[in-house]
Coordinates of C-alpha atoms and ligand atoms in Angstrom, one line a residue:
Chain A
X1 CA 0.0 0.0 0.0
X2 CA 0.9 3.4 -0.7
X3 CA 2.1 5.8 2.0
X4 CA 2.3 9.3 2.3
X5 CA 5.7 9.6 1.3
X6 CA 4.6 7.3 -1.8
X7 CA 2.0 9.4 -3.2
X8 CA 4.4 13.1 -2.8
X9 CA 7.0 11.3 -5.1
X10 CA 4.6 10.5 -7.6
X11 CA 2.8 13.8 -7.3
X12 CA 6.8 15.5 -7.8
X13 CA 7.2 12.8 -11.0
X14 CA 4.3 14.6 -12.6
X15 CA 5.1 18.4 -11.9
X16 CA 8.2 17.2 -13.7
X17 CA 6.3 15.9 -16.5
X18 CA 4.4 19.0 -17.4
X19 CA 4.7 19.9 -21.2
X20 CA 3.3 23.3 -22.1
X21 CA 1.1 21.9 -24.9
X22 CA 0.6 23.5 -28.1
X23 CA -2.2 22.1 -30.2
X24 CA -0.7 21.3 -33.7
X25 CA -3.9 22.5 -35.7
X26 CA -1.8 21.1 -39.0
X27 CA -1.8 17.6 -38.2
X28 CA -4.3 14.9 -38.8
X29 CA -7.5 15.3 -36.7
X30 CA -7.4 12.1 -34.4
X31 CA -11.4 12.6 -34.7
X32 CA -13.1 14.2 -37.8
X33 CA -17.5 14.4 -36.9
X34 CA -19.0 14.9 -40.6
X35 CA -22.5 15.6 -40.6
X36 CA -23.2 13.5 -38.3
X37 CA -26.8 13.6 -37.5
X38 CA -28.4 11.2 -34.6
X39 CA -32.5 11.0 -33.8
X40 CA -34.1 9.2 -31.1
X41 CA -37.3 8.1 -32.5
X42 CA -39.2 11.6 -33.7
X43 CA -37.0 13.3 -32.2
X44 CA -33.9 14.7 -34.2
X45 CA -31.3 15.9 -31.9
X46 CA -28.3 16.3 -33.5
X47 CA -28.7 18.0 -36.7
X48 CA -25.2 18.1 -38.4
X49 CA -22.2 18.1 -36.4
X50 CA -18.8 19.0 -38.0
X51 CA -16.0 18.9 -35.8
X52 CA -12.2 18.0 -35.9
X53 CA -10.4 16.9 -33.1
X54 CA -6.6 17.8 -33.0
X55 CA -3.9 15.0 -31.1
X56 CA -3.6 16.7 -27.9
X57 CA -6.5 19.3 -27.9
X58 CA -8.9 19.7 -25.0
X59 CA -12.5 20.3 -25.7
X60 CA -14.8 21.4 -23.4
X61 CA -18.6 21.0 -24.6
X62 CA -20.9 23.3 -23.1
X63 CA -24.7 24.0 -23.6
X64 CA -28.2 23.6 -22.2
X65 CA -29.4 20.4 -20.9
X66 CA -31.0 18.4 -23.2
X67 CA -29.1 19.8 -26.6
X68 CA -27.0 16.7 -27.4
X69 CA -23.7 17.2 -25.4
X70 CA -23.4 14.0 -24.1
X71 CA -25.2 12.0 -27.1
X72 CA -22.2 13.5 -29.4
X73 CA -19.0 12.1 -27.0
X74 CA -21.3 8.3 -26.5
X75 CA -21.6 8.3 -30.4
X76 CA -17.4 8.6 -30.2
X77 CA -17.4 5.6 -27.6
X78 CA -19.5 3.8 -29.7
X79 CA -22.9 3.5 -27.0
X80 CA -24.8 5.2 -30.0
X81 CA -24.9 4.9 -33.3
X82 CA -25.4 7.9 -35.4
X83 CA -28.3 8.2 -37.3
X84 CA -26.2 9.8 -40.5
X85 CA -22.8 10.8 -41.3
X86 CA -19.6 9.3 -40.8
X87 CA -17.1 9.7 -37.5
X88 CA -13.6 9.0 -38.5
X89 CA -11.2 7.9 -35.9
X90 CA -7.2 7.7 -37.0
X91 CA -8.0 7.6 -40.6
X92 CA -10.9 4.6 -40.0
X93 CA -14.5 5.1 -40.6
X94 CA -15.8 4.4 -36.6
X95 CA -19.2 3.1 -37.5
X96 CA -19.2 2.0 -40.8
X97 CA -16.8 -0.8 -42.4
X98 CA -15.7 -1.8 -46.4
X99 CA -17.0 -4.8 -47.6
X100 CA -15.1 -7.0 -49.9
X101 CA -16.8 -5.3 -52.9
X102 CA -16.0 -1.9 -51.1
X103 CA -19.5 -1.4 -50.3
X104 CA -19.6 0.4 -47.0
X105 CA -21.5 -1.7 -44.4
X106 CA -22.9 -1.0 -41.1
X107 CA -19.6 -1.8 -38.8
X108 CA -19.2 -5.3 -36.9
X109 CA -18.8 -5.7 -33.2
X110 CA -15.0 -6.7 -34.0
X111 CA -14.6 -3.5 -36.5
X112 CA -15.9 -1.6 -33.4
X113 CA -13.2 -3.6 -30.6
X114 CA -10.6 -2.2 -33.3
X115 CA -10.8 1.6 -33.3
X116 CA -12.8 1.4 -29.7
X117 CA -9.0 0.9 -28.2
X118 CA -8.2 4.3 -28.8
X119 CA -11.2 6.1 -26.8
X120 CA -11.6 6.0 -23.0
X121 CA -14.4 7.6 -21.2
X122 CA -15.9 8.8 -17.5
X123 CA -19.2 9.0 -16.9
X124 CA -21.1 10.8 -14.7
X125 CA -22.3 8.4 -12.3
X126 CA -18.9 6.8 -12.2
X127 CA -19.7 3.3 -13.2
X128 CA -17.3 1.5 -11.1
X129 CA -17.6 -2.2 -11.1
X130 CA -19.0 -2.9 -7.9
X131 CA -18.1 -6.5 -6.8
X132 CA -14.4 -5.7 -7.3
X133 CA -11.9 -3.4 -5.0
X134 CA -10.7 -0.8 -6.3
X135 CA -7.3 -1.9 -7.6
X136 CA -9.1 -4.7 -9.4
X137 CA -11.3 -2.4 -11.3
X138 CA -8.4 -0.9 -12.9
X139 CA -6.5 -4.2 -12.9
X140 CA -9.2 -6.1 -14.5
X141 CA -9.4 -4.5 -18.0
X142 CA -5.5 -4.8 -18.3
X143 CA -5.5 -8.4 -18.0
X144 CA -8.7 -9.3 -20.0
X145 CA -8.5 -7.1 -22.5
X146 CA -4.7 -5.5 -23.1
X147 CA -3.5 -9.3 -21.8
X148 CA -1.2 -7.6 -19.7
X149 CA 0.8 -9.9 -16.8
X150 CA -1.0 -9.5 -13.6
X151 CA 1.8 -8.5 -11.9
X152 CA 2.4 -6.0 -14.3
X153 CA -1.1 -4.7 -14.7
X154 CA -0.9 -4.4 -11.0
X155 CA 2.0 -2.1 -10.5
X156 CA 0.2 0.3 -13.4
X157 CA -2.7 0.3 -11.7
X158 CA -1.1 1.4 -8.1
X159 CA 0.9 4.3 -9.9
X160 CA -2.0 5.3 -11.2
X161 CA -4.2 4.9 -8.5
X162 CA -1.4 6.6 -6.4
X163 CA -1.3 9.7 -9.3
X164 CA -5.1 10.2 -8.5
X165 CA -4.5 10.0 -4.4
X166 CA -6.1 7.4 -3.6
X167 CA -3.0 5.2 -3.0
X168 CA -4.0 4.0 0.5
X169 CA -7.9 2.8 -1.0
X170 CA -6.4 0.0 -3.1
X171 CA -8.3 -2.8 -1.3
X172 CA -11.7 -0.6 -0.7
X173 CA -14.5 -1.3 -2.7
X174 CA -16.4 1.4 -4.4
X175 CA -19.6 1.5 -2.3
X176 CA -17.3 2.4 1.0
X177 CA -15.9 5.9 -1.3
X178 CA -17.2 9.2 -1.5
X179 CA -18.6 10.4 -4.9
X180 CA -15.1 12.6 -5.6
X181 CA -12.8 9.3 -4.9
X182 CA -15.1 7.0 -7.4
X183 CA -15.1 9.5 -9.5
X184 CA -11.0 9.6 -9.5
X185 CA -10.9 5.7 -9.2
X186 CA -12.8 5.7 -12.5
X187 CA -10.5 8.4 -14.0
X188 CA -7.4 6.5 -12.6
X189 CA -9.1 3.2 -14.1
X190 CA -9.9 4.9 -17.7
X191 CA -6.5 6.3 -17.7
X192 CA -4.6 2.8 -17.7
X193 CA -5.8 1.9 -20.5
X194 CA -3.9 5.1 -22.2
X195 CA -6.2 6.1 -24.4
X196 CA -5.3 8.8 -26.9
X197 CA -8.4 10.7 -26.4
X198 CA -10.7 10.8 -23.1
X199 CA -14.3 11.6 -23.0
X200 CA -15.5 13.3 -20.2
X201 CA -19.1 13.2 -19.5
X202 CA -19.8 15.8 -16.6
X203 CA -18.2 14.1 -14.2
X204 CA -18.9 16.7 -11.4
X205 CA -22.5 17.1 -11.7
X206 CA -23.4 14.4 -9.4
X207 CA -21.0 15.5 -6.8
X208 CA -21.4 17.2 -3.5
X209 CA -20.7 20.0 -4.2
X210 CA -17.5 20.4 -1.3
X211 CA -16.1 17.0 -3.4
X212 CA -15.5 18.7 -7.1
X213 CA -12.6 20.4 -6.1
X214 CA -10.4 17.3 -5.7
X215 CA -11.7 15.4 -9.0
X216 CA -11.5 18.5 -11.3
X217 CA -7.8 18.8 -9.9
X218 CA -7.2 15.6 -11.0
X219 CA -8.4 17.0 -14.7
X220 CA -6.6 19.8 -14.4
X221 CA -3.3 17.4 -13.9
X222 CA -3.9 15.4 -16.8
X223 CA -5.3 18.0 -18.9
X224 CA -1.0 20.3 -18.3
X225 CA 1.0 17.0 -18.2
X226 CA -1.0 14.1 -20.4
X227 CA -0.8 14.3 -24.4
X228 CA -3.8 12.7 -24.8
X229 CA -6.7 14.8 -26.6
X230 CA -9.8 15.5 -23.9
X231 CA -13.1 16.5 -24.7
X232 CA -15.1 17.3 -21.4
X233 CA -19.1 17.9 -21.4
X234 CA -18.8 20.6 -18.0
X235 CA -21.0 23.1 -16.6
X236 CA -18.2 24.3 -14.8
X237 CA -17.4 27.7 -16.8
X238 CA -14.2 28.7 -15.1
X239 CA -13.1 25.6 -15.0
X240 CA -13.5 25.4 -19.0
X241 CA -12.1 28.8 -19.3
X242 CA -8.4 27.8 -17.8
X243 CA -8.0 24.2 -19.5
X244 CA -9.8 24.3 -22.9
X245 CA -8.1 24.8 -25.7
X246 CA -11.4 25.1 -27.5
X247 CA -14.7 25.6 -26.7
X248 CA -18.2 24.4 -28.3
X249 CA -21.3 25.9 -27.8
X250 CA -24.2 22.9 -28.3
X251 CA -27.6 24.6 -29.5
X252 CA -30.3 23.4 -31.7
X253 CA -28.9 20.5 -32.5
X254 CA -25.8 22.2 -34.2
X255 CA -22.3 23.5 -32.8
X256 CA -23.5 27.1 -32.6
X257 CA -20.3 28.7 -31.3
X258 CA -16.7 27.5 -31.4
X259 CA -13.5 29.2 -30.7
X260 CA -10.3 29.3 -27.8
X261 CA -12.3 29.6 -24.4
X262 CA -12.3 33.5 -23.6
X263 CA -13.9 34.2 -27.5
X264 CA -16.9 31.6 -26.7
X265 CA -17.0 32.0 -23.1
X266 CA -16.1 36.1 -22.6
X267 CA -16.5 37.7 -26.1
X268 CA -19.4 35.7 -28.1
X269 CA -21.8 38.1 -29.2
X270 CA -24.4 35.1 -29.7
X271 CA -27.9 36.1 -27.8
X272 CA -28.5 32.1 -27.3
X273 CA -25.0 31.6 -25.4
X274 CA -25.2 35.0 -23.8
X275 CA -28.7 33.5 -22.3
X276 CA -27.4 30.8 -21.5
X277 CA -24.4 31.9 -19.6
X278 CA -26.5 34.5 -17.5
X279 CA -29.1 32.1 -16.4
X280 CA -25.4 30.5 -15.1
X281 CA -24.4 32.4 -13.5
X282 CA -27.5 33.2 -11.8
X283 CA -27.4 29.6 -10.3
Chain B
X1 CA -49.7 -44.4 19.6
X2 CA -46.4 -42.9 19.7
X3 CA -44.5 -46.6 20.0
X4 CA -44.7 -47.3 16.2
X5 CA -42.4 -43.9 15.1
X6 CA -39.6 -45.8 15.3
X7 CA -40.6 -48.3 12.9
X8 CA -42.1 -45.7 10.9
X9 CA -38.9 -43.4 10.0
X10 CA -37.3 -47.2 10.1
X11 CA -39.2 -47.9 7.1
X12 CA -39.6 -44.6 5.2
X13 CA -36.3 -43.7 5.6
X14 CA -35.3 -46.5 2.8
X15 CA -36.0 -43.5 1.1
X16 CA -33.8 -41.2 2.2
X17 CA -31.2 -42.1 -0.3
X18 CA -33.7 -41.6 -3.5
X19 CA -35.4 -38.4 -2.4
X20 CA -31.4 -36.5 -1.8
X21 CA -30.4 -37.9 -4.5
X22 CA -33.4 -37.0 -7.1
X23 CA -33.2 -33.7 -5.5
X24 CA -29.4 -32.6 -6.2
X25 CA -29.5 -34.2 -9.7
X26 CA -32.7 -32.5 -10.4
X27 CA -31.1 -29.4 -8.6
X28 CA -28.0 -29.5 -10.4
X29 CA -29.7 -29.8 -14.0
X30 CA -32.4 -27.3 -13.4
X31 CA -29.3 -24.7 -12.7
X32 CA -27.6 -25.7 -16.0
X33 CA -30.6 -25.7 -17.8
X34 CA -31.3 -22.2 -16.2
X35 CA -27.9 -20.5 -17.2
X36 CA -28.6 -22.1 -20.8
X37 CA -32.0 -21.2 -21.3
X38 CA -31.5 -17.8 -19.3
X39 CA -28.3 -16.6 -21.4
X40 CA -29.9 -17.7 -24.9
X41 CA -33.0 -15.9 -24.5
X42 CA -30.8 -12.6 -24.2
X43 CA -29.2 -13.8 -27.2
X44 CA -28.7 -11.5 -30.2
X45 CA -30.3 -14.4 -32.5
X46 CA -34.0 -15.0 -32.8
X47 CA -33.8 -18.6 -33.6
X48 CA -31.9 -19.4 -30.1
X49 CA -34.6 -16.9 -28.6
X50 CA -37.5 -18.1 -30.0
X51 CA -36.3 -21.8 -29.2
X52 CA -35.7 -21.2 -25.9
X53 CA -38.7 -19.0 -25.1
X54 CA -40.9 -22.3 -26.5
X55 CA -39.1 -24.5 -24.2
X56 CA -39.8 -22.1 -21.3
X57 CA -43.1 -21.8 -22.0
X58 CA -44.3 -25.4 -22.8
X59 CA -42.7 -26.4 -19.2
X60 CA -43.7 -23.3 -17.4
X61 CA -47.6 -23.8 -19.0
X62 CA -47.6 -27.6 -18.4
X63 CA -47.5 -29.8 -15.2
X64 CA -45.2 -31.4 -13.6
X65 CA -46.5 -34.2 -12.8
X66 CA -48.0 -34.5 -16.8
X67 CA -44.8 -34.4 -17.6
X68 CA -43.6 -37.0 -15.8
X69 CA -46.0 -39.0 -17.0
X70 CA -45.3 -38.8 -21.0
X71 CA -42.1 -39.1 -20.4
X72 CA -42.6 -42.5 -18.0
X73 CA -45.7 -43.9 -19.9
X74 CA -47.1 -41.9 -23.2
X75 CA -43.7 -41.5 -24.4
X76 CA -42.5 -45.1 -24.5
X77 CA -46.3 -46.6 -25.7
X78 CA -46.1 -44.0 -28.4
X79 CA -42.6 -44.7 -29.4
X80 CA -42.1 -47.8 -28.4
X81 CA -38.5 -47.3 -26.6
X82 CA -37.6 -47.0 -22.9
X83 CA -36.3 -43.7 -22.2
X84 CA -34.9 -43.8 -18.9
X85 CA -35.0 -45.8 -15.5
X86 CA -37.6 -44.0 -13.4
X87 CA -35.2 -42.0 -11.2
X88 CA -34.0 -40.5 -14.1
X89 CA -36.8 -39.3 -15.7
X90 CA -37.7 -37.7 -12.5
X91 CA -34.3 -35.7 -12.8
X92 CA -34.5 -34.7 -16.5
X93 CA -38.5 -33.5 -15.5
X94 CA -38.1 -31.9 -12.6
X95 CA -34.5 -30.6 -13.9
X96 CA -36.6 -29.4 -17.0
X97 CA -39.6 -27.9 -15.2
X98 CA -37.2 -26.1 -12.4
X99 CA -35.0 -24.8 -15.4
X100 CA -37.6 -23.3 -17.2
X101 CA -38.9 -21.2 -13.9
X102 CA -35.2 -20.4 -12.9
X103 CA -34.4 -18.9 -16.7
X104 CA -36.6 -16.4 -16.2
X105 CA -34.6 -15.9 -12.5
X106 CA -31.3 -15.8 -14.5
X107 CA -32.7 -13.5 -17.8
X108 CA -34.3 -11.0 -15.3
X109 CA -31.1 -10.6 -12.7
X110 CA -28.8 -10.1 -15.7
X111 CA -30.9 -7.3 -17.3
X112 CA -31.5 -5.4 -14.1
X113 CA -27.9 -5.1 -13.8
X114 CA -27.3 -1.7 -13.9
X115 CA -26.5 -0.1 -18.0
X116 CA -23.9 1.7 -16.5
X117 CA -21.8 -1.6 -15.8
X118 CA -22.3 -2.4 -19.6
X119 CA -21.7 0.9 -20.8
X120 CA -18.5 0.9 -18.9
X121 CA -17.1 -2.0 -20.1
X122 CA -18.0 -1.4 -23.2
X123 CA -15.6 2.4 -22.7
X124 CA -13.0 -0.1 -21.5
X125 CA -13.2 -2.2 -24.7
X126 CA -14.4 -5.5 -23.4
X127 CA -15.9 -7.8 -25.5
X128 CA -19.0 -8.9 -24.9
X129 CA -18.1 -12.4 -23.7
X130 CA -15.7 -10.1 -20.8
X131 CA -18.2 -8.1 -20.2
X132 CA -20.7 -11.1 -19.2
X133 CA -18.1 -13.3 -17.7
X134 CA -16.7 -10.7 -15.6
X135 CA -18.9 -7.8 -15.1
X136 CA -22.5 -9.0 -15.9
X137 CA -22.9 -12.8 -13.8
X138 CA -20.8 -12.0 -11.1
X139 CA -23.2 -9.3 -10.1
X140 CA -26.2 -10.8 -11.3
X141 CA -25.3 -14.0 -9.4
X142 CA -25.6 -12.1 -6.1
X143 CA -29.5 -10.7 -7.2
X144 CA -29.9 -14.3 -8.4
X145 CA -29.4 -16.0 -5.0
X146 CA -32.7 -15.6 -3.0
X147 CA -34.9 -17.0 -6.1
X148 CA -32.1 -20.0 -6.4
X149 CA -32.6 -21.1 -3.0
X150 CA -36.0 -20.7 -3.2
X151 CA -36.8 -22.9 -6.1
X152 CA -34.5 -25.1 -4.5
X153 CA -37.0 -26.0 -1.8
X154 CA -39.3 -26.1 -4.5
X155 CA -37.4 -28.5 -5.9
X156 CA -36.9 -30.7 -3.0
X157 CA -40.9 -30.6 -2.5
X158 CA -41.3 -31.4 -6.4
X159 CA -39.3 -34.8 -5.5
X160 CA -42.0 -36.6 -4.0
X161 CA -44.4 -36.7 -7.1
X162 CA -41.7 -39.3 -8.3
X163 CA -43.5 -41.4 -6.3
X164 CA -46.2 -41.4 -9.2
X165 CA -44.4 -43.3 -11.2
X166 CA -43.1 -45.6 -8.8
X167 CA -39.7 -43.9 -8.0
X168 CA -38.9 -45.3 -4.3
X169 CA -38.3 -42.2 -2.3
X170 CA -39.5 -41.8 1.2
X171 CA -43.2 -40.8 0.4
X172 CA -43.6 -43.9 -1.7
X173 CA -42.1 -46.3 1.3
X174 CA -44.7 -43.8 3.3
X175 CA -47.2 -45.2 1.2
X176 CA -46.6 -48.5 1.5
X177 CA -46.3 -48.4 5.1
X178 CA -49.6 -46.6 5.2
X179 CA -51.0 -49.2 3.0
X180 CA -50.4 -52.0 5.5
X181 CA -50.7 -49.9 8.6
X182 CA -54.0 -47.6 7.6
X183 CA -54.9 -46.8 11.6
X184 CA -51.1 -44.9 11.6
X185 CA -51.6 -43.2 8.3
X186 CA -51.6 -39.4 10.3
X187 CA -48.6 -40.7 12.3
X188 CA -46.9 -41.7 8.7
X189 CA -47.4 -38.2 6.8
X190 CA -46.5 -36.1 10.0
X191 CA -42.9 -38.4 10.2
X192 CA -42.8 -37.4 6.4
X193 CA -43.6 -34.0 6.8
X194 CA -41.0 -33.3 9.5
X195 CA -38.8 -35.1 7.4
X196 CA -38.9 -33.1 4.4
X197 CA -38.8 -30.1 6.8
X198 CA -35.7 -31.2 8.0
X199 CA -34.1 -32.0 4.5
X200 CA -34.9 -28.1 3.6
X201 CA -33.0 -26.6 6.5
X202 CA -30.3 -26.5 5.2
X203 CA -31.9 -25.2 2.0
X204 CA -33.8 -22.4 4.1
X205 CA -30.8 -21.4 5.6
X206 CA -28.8 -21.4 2.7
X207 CA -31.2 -19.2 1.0
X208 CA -31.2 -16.5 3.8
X209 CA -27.7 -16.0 3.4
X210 CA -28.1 -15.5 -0.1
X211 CA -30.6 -12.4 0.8
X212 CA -28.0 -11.1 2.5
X213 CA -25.4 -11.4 0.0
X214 CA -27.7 -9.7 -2.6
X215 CA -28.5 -7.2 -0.6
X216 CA -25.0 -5.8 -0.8
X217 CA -24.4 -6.8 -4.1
X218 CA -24.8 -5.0 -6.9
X219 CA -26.0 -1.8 -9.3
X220 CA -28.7 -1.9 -9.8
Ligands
ADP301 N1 -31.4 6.6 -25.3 C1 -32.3 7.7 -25.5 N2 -33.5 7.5 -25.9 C2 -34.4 8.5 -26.2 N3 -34.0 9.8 -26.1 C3 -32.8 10.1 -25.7 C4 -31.8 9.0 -25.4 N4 -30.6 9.6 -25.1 C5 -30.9 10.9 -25.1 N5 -32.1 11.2 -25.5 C6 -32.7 12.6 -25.7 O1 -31.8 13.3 -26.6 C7 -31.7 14.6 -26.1 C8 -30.2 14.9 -25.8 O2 -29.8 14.2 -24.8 P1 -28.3 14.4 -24.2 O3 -27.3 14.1 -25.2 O4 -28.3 13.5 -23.0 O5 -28.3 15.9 -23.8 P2 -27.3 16.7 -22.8 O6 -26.2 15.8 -22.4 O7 -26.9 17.9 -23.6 O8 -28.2 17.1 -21.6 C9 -32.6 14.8 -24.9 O9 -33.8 15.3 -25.3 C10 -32.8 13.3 -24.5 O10 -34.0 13.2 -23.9
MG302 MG1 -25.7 15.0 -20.6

């Protein structure tokens, strides 16, 4: 088990980690949305989404409840399939595969495992594996499905267990945590997968309030010293505003408003946005 | 009237041996058949579903002891073979009637296991065998537990229509005491009752503990 001492090293490894990171907007997107449209029954709630996302860029997602934020980052981890349009991933078409006569088919479960490998997410209501302690949910998915040695997939998972402070937990199980250390168990156990980009799904909002400090500083870590790309749903503005390379504005079913933090946050002239962030801030 | 309960249990207890042993065959195969039958009607194919949802049905919708019956008698006039010894076709009966209930037991513990569990093992990039074998049944076992060990008295209870078809458990021997002995026929089915009472301690204890566990067990 971790001890004190432990979890200050590794706290002093990262610091000496961090990378000022400058989004290369010339490279490849590692995620291209084109047109994608998605309907649930009658109802049509994305309505065209275009959006590139750079290696290395964080994306926060903002908008009214309701408008699609989180349907857009499941469609990336493949837990919805969009209705129209293509998401490309790396170069490969995410939900739609060539068949032998290069007709483009509706995309297997194995096409799926193939490009799935790349995407990690954390959802808002943690999802931790209940019947398993805490190091096992993070050592589980090494060994099943990145067939890593136990103990290999063991050490990993301490170091990153450690990274997220809850080196001391290891042999907890989930129900006996508060909401802010699931939350960072479920980061730490996303994370050892390495990923090269994470989906956040506001991982705050069912939090205690005094308990989003401690998992948005965990964010705030990765988002200086990891060089994976991020895209966050939040409704944490200021939060947004000091990590996000880029902002998006979801409204009517379209990307209404997207540009560095400060234009789409501070400067958008935008009535809807404007709206939206005063009846913010008014909470 | 108390003197013959010695000679009673004496004599029905020559059943002892049939009625444990019918009952953890008949167990075992009815949890088999369960997983089976439970797992394949959540399959993505409608053949295996529609299969399986006729055999749970037809035994769910039909009696027991009917069922017995074809297969000890109608079966064997209409196709003039011998299936099974007796004590067999007990087990595969009872094993197929208990099945068909404990399916439904097993299909609707792994479906009210919480989305979220699949959703995040899908994020992780299980595949779906991983995500049953190690996410899915282990939790659903734990909400599966209270209906096991109560079908599993049921199942003990279910034993003694083997009797019927001449299957020499410890109400048949009851029987044939009784037959010989009518004047202690009360005394015969109270030793029996408190004899099968016994037999389900265990079973009554077991499934307790299993309440327990589920209560702690899983998302649901
Ligand atoms: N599985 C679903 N079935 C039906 N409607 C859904 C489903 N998921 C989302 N929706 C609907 O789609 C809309 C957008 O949902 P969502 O992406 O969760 O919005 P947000 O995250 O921005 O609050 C909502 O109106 C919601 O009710
Ligand atoms: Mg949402």
């Amino acid at each position: 088990m971790a001890t004190r001492e432990e979890e200050m090293t590794t706290q002093d490894q990262t610091d000496e980690e961090v990378v000022e990171q400058e989004v290369d907007y010339n490279a490849n997107p590692i995620v291209s949305y084109k047109d994608v449209h998605k309907s649930f029954g009658d109802v049509h709630v994305l309505k065209g989404i275009n959006l590139d996302i750079y290696p290395s860029e964080k994306i926060a997602i903002i908008g009214p409840s309701g408008s699609g934020k989180t349907t857009i980052i499941r469609m990336l981890m493949t837990l919805e399939e969009p209705s129209e349009g293509d998401i490309i991933v790396d170069g490969e078409n995410l939900w739609k595969m060539e068949k032998g006569n290069g007709e483009m088919v509706r995309a297997s479960d194995k096409h799926l495992h193939g490009i799935r490998d790349d995407i990690g997410m954390v959802f808002q209501h943690f999802n931790l594996f209940p019947h398993k302690t805490i190091l096992n949910n993070c050592v589980m998915p090494l060994t099943s499905v990145r067939k890593m040695p136990k103990n290999e997939a063991i050490e990993l998972s301490k170091e990153m267990l450690s990274r997220v402070g809850l080196g001391d937990k290891l042999d907890m199980y989930p129900s006996s945590l508060s909401g802010g250390q699931k939350q960072r168990v479920a980061m730490a156990r996303a994370l050892v997968m390495k990923p090269k980009i994470m989906l956040f799904d506001e991982v705050t909002s069912a939090l205690d309030p005094e308990l989003v400090g401690e998992v948005l500083e965990v964010i705030r870590d990765l988002a200086r010293t990891e060089e994976m790309a991020m895209v966050m749903v939040t409704h944490e503005m200021d939060f947004a505003l000091e990590i996000a390379d880029r902002v998006l504005f979801l409204d009517g079913g379209k990307i209404a408003e997207s540009g560095s933090a400060s234009e789409v946050i501070e400067h958008s002239e935008n009535p809807r946005l404007q709206d939206f962030l005063k009846r913010f801030r008014a909470d | 009237m108390f003197e013959s309960v010695p000679d009673i249990i004496r004599y029905v207890i020559q059943g002892f041996g049939v009625t444990t042993s019918i009952f953890l065959a008949a167990a075992a195969f009815s949890y088999v058949m369960a997983f089976v039958a439970g797992l394949c009607r959540l399959s993505n194919i409608t053949i295996i579903r529609g299969i399986t949802a006729v055999y749970v049905e037809f035994f769910r919708g039909t009696s027991l002891i009917v069922q017995l019956f074809w297969l000890q008698y109608a079966i064997p006039m209409l196709l003039g073979i011998n299936i099974a010894s007796a004590w067999w076709i007990g087990v595969i009966a009872i094993g197929l009637n208990y099945g068909a209930y404990l399916s439904e037991v097993v299909r609707t513990s792994v479906i009210s296991v919480d989305k979220g569990q699949t959703e995040a093992s899908i994020a992780l990039n299980m595949t779906r065998f991983q995500r049953m074998r190690l996410v899915i049944l282990p939790q659903a076992l734990r909400l599966m537990l209270p209906e096991f060990g109560n079908y599993s008295i049921q199942i003990l209870k279910g034993t003694s229509l083997v009797s019927l078809i001449g299957v020499t458990d410890i109400l048949y021997f009851g029987d044939v005491y009784r037959s010989s002995n009518l004047s202690e026929g009360a005394m015969v089915y109270f030793i029996l009752l408190i004899i099968y009472f016994i037999i389900a301690l265990p079973l009554i204890y077991l499934s307790k503990k299993g309440e327990k566990i589920a209560k702690k067990g899983a998302a649901t």
